[in-house]
Coordinates of C-alpha atoms and ligand atoms in Angstrom, one line a residue:
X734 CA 0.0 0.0 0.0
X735 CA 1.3 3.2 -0.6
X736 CA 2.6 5.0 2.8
X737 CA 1.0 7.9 2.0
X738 CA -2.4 6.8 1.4
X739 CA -5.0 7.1 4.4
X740 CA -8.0 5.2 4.2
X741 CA -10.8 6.5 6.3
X742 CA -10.7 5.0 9.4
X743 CA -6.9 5.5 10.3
X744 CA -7.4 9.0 9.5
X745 CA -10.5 9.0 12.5
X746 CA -8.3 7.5 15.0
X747 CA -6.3 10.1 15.6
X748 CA -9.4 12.4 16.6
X749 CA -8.7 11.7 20.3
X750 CA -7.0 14.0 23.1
X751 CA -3.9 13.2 23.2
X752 CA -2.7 14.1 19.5
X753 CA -5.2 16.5 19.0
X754 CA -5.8 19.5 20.4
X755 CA -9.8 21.6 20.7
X756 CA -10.1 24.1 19.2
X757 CA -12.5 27.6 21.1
X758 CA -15.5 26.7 17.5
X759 CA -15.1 22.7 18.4
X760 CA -13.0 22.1 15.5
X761 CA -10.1 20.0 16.0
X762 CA -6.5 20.5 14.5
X763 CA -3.2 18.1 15.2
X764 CA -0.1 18.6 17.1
X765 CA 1.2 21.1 14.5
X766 CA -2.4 23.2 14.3
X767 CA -3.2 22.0 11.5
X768 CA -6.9 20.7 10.1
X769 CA -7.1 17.0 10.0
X770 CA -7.9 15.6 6.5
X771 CA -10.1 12.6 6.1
X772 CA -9.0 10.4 2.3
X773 CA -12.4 8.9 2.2
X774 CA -12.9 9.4 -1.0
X775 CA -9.8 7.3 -1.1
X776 CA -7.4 9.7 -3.3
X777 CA -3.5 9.6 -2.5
X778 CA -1.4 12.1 -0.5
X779 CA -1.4 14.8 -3.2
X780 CA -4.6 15.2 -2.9
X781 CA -4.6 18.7 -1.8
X782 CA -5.9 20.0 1.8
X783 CA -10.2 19.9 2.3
X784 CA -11.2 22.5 4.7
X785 CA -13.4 19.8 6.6
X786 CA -14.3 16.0 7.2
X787 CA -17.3 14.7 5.3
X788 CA -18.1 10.9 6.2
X789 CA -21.0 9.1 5.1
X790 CA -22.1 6.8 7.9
X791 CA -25.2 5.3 5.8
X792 CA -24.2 1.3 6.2
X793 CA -23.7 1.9 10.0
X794 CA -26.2 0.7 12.7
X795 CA -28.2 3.1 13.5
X796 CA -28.2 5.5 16.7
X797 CA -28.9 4.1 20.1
X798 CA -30.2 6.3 23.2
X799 CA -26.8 5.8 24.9
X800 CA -27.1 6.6 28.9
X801 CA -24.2 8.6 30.1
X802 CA -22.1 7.9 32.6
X803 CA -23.3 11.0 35.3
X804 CA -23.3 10.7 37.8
X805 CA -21.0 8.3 39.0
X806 CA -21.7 6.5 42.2
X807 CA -19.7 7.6 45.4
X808 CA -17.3 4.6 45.1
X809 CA -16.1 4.7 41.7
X810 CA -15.6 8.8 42.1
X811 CA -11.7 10.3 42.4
X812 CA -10.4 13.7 41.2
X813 CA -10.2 11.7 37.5
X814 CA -13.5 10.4 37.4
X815 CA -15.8 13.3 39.6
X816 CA -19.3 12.6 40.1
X817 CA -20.3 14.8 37.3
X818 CA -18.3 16.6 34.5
X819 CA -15.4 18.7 36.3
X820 CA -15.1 22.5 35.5
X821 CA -11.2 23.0 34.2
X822 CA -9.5 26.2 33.1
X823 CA -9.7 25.4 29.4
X824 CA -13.7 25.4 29.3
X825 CA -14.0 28.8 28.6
X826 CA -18.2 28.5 29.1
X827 CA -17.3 28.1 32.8
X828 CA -16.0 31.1 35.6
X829 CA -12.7 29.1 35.7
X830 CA -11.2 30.5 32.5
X831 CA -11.8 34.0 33.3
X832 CA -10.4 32.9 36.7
X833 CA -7.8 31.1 35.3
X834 CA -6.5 33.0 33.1
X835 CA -6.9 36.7 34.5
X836 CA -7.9 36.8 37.9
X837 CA -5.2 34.5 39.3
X838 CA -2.6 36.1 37.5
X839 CA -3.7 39.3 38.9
X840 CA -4.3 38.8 42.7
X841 CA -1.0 37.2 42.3
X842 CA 0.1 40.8 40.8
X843 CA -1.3 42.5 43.5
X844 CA 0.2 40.0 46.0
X845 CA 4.1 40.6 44.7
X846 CA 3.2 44.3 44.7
X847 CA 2.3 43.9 48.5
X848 CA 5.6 42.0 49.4
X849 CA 7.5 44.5 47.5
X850 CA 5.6 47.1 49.5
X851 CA 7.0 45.1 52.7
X852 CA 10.4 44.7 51.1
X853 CA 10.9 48.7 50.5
X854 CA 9.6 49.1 54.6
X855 CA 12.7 46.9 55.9
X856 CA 15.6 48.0 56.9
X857 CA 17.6 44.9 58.1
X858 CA 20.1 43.0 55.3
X859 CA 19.2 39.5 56.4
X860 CA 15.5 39.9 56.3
X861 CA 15.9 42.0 52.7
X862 CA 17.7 39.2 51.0
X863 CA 14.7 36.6 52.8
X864 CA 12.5 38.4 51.0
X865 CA 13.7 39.2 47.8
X866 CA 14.0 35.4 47.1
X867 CA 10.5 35.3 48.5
X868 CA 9.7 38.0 45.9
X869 CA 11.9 35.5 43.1
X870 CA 9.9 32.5 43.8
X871 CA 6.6 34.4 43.1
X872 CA 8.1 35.4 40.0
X873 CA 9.0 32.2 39.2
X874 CA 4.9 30.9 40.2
X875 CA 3.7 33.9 38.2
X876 CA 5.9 32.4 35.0
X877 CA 4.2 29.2 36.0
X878 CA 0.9 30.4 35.6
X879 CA 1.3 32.0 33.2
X880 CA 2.7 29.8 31.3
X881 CA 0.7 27.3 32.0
X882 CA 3.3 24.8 33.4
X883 CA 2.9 21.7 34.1
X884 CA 2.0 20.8 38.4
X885 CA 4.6 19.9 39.9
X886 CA 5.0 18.8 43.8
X887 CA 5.1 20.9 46.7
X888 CA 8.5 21.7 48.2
X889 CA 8.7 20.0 51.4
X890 CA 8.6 22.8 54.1
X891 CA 7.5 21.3 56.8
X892 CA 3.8 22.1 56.7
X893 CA 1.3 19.1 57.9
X894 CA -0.2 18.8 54.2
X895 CA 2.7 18.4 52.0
X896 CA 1.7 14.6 52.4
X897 CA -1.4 15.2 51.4
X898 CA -1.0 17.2 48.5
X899 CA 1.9 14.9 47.2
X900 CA -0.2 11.8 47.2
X901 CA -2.9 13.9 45.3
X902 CA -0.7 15.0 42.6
X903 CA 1.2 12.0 42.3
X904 CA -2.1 9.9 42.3
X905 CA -4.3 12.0 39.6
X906 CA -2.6 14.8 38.0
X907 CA 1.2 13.9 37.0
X908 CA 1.6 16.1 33.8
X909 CA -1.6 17.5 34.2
X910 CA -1.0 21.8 33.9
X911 CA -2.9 24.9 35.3
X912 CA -5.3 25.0 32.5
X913 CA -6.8 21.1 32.4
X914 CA -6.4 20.1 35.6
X915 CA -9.9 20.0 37.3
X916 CA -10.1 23.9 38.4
X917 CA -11.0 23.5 41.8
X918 CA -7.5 21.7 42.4
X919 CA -5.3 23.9 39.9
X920 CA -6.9 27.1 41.8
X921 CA -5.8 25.6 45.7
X922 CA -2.3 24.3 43.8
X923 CA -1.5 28.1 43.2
X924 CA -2.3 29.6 46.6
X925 CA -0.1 26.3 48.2
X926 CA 2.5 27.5 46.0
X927 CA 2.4 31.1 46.9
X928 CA 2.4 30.0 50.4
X929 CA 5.6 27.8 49.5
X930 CA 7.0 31.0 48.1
X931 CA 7.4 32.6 52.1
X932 CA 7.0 28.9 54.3
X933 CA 10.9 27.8 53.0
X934 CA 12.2 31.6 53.7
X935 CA 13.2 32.4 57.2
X936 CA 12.2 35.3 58.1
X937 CA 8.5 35.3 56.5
X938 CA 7.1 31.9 57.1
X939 CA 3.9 33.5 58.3
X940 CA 4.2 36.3 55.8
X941 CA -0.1 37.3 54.8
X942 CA 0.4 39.0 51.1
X943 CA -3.3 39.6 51.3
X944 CA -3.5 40.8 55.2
X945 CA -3.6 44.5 54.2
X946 CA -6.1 44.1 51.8
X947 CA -8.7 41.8 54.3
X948 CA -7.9 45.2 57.5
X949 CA -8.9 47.5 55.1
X950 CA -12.3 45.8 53.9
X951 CA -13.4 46.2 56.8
X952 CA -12.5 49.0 58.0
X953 CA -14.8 49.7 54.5
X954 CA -17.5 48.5 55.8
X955 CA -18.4 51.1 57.9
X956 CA -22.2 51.0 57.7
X957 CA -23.2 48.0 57.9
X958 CA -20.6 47.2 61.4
X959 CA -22.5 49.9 63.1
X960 CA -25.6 48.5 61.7
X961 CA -25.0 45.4 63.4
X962 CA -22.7 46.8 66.2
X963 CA -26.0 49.2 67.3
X964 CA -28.4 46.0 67.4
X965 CA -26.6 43.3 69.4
X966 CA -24.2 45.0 71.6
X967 CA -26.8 45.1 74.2
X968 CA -27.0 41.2 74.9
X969 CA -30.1 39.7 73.7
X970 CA -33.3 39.5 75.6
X971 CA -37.2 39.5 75.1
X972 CA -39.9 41.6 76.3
X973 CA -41.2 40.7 79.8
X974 CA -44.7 42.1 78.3
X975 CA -44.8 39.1 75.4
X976 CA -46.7 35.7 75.7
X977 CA -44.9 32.7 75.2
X978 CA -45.8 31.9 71.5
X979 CA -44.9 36.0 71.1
X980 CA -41.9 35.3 72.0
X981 CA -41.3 31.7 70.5
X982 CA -41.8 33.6 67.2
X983 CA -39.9 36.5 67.4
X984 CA -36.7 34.1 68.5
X985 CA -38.1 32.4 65.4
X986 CA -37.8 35.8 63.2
X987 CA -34.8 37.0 64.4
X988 CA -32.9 33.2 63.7
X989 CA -34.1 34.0 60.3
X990 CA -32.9 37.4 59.9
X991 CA -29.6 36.8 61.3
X992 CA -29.3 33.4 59.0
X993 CA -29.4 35.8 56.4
X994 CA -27.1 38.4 57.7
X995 CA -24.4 35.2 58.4
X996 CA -25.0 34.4 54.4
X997 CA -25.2 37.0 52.8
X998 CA -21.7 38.5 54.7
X999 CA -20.1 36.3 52.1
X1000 CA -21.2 38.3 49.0
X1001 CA -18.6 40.3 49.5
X1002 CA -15.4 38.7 49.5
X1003 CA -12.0 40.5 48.2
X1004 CA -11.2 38.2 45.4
X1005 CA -14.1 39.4 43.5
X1006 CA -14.2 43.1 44.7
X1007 CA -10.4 44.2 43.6
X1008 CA -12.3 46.9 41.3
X1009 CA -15.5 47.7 43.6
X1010 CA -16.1 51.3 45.2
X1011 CA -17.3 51.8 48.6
X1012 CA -21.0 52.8 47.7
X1013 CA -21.2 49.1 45.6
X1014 CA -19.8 47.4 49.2
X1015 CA -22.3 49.4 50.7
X1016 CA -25.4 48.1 49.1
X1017 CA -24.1 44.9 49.3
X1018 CA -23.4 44.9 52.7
X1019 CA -27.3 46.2 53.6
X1020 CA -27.9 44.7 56.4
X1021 CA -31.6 45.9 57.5
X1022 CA -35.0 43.8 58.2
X1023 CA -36.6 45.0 54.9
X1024 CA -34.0 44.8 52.5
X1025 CA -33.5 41.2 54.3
X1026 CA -36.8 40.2 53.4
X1027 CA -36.5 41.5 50.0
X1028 CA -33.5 39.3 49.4
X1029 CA -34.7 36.0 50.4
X1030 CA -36.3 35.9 46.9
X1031 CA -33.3 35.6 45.6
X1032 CA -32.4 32.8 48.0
X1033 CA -33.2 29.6 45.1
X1034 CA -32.4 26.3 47.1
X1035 CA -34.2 27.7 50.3
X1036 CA -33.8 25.7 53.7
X1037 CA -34.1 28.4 56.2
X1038 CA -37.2 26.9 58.1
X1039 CA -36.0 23.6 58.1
X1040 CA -32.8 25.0 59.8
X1041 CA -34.6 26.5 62.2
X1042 CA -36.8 23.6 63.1
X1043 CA -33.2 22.0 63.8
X1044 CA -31.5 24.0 65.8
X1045 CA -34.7 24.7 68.1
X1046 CA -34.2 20.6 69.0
X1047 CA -31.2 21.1 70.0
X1048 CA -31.9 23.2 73.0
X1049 CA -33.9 20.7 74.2
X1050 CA -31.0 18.6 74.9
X1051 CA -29.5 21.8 76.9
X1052 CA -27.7 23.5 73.9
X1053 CA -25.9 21.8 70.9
X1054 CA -22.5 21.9 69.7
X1055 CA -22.4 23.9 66.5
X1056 CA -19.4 24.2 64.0
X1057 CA -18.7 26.8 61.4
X1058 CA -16.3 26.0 58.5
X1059 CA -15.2 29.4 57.9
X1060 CA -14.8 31.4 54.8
X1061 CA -13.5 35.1 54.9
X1062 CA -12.5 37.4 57.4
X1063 CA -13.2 40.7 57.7
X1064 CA -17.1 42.0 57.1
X1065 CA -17.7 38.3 57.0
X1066 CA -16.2 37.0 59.5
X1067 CA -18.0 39.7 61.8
X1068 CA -21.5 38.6 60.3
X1069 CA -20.7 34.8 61.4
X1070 CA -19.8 36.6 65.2
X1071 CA -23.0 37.9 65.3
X1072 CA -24.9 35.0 64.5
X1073 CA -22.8 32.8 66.7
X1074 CA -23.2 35.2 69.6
X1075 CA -27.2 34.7 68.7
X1076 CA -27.0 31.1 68.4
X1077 CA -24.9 31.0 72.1
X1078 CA -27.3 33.6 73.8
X1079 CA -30.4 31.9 73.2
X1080 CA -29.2 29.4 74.4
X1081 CA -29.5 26.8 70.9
X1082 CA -26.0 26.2 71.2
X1083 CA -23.9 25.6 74.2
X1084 CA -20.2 25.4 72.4
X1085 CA -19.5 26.8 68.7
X1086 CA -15.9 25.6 67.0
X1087 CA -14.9 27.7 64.6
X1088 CA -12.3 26.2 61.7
X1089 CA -10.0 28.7 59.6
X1090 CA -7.5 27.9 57.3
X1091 CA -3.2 27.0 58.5
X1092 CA -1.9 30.1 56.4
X1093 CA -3.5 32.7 53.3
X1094 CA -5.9 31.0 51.4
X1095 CA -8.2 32.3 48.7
X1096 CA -7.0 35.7 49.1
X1097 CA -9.9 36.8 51.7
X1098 CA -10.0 33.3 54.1
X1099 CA -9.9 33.4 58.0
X1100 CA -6.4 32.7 59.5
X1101 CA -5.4 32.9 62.9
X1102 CA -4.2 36.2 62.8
X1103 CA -7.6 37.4 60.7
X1104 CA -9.5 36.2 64.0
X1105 CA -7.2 37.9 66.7
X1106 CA -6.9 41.3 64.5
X1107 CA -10.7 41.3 64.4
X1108 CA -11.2 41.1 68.3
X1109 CA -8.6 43.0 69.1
X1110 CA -9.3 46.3 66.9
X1111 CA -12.8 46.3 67.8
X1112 CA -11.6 46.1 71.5
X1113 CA -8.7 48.1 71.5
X1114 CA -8.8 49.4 67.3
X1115 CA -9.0 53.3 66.1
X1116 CA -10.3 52.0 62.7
X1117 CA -12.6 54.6 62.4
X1118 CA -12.8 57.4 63.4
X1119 CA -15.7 59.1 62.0
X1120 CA -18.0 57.1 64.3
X1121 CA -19.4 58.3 66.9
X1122 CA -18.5 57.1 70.5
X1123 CA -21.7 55.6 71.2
X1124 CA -21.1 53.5 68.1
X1125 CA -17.5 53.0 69.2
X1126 CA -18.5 51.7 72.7
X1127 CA -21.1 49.3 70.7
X1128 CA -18.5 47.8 68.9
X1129 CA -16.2 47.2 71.9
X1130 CA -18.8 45.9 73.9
X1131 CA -19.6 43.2 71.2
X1132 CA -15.7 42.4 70.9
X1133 CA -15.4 41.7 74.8
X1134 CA -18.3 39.9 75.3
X1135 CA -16.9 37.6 72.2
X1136 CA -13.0 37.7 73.5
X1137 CA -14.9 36.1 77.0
X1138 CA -16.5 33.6 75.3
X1139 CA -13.2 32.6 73.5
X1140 CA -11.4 32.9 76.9
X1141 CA -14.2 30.8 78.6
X1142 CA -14.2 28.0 75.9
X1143 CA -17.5 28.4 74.4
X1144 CA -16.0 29.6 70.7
X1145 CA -12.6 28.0 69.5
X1146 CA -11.0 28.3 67.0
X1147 CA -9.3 25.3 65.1
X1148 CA -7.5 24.7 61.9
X1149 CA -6.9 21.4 60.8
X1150 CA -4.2 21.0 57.9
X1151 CA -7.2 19.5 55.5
X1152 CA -8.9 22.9 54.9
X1153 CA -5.7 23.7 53.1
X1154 CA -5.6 20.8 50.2
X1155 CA -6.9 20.5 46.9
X1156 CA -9.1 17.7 48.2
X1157 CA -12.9 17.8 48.3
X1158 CA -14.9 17.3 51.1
X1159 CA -16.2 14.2 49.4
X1160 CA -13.0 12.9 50.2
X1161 CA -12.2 14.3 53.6
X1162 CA -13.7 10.9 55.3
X1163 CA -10.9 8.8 53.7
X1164 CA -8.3 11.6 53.6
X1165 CA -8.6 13.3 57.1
X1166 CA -10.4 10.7 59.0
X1167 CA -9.4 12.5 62.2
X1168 CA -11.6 15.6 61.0
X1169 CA -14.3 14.0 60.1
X1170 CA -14.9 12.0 63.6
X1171 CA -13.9 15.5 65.0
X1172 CA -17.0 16.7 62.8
X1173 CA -19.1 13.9 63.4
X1174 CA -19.9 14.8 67.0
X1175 CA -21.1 18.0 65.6
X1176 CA -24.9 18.9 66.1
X1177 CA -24.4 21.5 62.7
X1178 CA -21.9 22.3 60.6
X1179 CA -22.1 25.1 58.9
X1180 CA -20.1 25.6 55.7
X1181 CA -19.5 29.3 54.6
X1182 CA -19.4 30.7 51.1
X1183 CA -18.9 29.7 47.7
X1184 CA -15.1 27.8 48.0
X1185 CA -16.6 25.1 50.9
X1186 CA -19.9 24.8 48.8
X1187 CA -17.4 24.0 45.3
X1188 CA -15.3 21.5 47.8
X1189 CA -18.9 19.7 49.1
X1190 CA -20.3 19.2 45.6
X1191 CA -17.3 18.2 43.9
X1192 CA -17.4 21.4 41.6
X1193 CA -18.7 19.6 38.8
X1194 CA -20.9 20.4 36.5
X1195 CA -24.3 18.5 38.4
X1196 CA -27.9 19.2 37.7
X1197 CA -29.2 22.3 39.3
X1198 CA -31.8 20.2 40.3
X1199 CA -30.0 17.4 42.2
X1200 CA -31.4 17.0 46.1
X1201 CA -27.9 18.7 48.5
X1202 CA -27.6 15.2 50.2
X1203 CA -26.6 13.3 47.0
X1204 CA -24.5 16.1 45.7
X1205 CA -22.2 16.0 48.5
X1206 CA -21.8 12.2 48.3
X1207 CA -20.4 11.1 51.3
X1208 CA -20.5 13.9 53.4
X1209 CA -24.1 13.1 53.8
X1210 CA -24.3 9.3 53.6
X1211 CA -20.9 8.4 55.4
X1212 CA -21.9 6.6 58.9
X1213 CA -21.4 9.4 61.2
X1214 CA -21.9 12.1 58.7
X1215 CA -23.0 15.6 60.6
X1216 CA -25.8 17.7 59.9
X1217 CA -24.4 20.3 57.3
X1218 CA -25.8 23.3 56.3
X1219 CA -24.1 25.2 53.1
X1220 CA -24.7 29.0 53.6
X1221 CA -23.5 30.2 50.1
X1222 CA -23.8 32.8 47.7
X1223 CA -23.4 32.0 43.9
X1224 CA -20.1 32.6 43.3
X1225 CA -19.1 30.3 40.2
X1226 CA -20.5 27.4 38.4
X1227 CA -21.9 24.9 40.1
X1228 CA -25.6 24.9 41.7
X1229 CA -27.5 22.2 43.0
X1230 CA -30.3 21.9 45.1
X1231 CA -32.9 24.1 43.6
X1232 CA -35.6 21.4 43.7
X1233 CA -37.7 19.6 41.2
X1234 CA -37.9 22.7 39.2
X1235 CA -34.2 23.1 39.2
X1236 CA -33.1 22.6 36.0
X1237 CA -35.7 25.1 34.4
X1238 CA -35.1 27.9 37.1
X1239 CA -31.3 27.5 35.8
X1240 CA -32.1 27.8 32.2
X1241 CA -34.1 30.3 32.4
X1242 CA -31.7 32.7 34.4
X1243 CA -29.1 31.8 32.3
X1244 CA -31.0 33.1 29.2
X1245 CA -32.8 36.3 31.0
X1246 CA -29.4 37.3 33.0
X1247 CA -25.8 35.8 31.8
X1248 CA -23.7 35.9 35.3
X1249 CA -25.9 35.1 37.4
X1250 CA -23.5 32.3 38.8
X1251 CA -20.9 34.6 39.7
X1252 CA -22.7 38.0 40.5
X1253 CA -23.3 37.0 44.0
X1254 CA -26.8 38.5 44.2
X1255 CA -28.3 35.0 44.4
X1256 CA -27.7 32.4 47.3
X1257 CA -28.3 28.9 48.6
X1258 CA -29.0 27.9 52.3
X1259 CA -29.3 24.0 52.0
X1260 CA -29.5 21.4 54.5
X1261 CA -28.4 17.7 54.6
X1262 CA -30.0 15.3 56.5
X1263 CA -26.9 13.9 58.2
X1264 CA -26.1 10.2 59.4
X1265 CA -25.1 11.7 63.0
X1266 CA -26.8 8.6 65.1
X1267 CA -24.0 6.1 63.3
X1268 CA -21.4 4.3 64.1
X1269 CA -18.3 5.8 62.2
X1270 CA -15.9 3.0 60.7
X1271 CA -12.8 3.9 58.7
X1272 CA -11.6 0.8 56.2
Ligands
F6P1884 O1 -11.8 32.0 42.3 C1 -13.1 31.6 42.3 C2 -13.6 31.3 43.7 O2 -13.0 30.2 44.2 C3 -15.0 31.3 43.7 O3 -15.4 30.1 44.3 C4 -15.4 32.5 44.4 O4 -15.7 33.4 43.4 C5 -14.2 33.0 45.2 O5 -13.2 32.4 44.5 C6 -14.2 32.6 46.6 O6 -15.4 32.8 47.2 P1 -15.7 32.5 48.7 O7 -14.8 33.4 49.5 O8 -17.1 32.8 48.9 O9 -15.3 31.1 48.9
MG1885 MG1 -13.1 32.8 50.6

């Protein structure tokens, strides 16, 4: 046969991924970009180049209604086979190629800028030279990224997850680069790496690149902390004049309208709001009864009376033990404060364990230090200065009475090494089985903002109308699993849990308002069942 000839179906194998690349109008062209060329009419390799592939498939069987393979069931799911499509960087229908491609590279910007800020403050040779190679090793992650290198392991600097994000990049994504890894774990690869960038130095192991940035939100968000400040500083208590069913509903009420203020804190976090002016903040921040009320419309999976209905059981057995997985600090971390402090005073919860993240994470995410700065400058803070002092004394009457309740035991504050992996939750059971025992004594766990609610569904690309307990696989029907409750605004892509009608409600905002899924104006409150009575066995 002559070596140059190509019948047909030789010419059709090589439509697959690895020796052809997609094209953005679902074309495909070969290793060296150019269009494939089917022979079929049989005609030798002079035959000069057709713009496209016409076959005629008339002698083959004809179509069958093939079932796909979504989802997958819990067992046969890993980072290479998610429950449901994965969103990567490359899909450029989905928030992660706009994320991937700009908004990394530029919170990564704004991050070197901040070190060099630092860098220009020092004065002190040894801690210069730290931190210019600090400053070289985000140059060297920003050529990464942009780049789009291939993911390689994470420098052993002592940190209790190297393990854990070794194994996962060894396991599932050897050779596998920024742009089609699943996004959820290319996006946590780069913030592990910029925290590699400082955790090897040795003067900046605990260096925040994004701590400015997270003070002065909230120092922002004027408004809306005396709004709350004004409410709650006074410690809770009802009317002596109201009946008991009065009062049973008022409680009831006020849950409600502090559920909302604890979710929708998170619609304004400081990865999305690099270009956003204070007035835009503002509105989003609007904290009072009626614009509350207004806004549970746009709440579309909507468990809030379910959620009450659980935590009122759990006074009856003298006050549960809640947990918050925490998102961002700041504005939103205050919101969470506020409803904890609720939660403590009336007495529906007896101890509340707050988790935050080991070091920076996500650019706006609760450390350690995020927590104490927050207490402390409402205690002790001159942050702003227009107030007046009733307003001032508000706000440092609602930080002592929280500092006690850290002092006496009733909050803590935790941070398990987990939070910081690429992992989803639907493998935190096998992963960190310590956390999830930890967890599984939980009455509630509540998971804040958009990041936790991509890391409990598996950030694939499910049904918008698939029921919360199947989309977070094991986190709901593990023996032991907790009661969790996802308080999330829509962020990026994935939504579930919006009922029978789900699907529809999703099509039709996506035709009457593109963005929707990352606008933030919409949210979800959704609430598992829970397997909390089980035993929990690891294998
Ligand atoms: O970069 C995208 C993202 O991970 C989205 O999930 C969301 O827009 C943001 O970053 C983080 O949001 P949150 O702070 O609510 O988890
Ligand atoms: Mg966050």
């Amino acid at each position: 046969m002559n070596a140059d000839y190509f019948p047909p179906i030789i010419v059709n194998t090589a439509y697959n991924h690895t020796s052809m690349a997609e094209t953005t109008n679902g074309t495909h062209n070969n290793i060296n970009g150019d269009s494939a060329v089917a022979h079929a009419n049989g005609s030798p390799a002079t035959y000069s180049t057709p713009s496209r592939v016409t076959l005629h498939l008339g002698h083959m069987p004809s179509k069958k209604d093939i079932k796909a393979p979504w989802p997958r069931t819990p067992s046969r799911v890993d980072p290479n086979n998610p429950p449901w499509p994965a969103y990567r960087g490359y899909h450029e229908y989905s928030f992660a190629h706009a994320t991937m491609g700009v908004r990394l590279p530029t919170i990564l910007g704004k991050a070197i800028d901040d070190a060099s800020r630092t860098l220009n403050e020092q004065y002190a040779e040894d801690k210069i030279v730290d931190l210019v190679e600090c400053l070289e090793r985000m140059d060297a992650l920003m050529a990464d990224l942009s780049g789009n290198a291939k993911l390689r392991p994470i420098v052993d600097d002592g940190e209790g997850d190297v393990a854990l994000w070794n194994k996962e990049i060894a396991k599932y994504f050897q050779g596998k680069d920024f742009m089609n890894a699943p996004w959820l774990f290319a996006e946590a690869y780069k913030y592990r790496r910029l925290h590699e960038c400082f955790s090897v130095s040795k003067y900046w192991k605990d260096y925040d690149v994004f701590y400015r940035q997270k003070c002065d939100t909230f120092s922002r968000s004027t408004d809306a902390v005396f709004e709350l400040s004004m409410r709650f500083a006074e410690p809770f208590k009802l009317s002596e004049n109201m009946s008991s069913k009065e009062k049973a509903e008022s409680e009831r009420l006020m849950f409600l309208e502090l559920t909302q203020v604890c979710l929708w804190g998170n619609s304004t976090d400081l990865s999305l709001l690099i270009n956003m002016t204070e007035e835009q903040i503002k509105s989003l921040q609007s904290t009072g009864g009626d614009h509350l009320a207004a806004t549970e419309k746009n709440i579309l999976g909507n468990h809030l009376n379910k959620l009450w209905e659980t935590v009122k059981v759990l006074r009856e057995k003298t006050g549960g033990r809640i947990d918050f997985v925490l998102d961002n600090a700041g504005f939103e971390l205050y919101c969470d404060f506020v409803y904890a402090d609720f939660l403590i005073q009336t007495g529906l919860a007896k101890q509340i364990r707050f988790h935050g993240k080991r070091y920076p994470w996500f650019v706006s995410d609760v450390t350690r230090k995020d927590w104490d700065w927050l207490l402390n400058t409402m205690v002790y803070g001159h942050l702003f200065p227009k107030a007046s002092e009733v307003e001032r004394e508000s706000l440092r009457r609602l930080g002592a009475r929280w500092k006690q309740y850290e002092k006496d035991g009733r909050w803590q504050y935790e941070q398990h090494p987990f939070w910081c992996t690429g992992y989803t939750f639907w493998d935190l059971h096998s992963e960190a089985p310590d956390l999830f025992l930890h967890l599984s004594r939980s009455d509630l766990v509540f998971f804040k903002g958009d990041l936790n609610h991509r890391k409990l569904t598996y950030d694939c690309a499910a049904p918008a109308s698939i029921p919360f307990d199947i989309s977070i696989g094991p986190m709901a029907s593990a023996a032991g699993a907790p009661k969790i409750c996802s308080l999330r605004t829509v962020k990026s892509d994935v939504v579930v849990g919006l009922g029978d009608n789900g699907d529809a409600i999703a099509e039709e905002l996506d035709k009457e308002e593109p963005g929707w899924k990352i606008s933030g104006k919409y949210a979800v409150v959704l609430l598992s069942e829970g397997r909390p009575g089980e035993k929990v066995r690891f294998a």
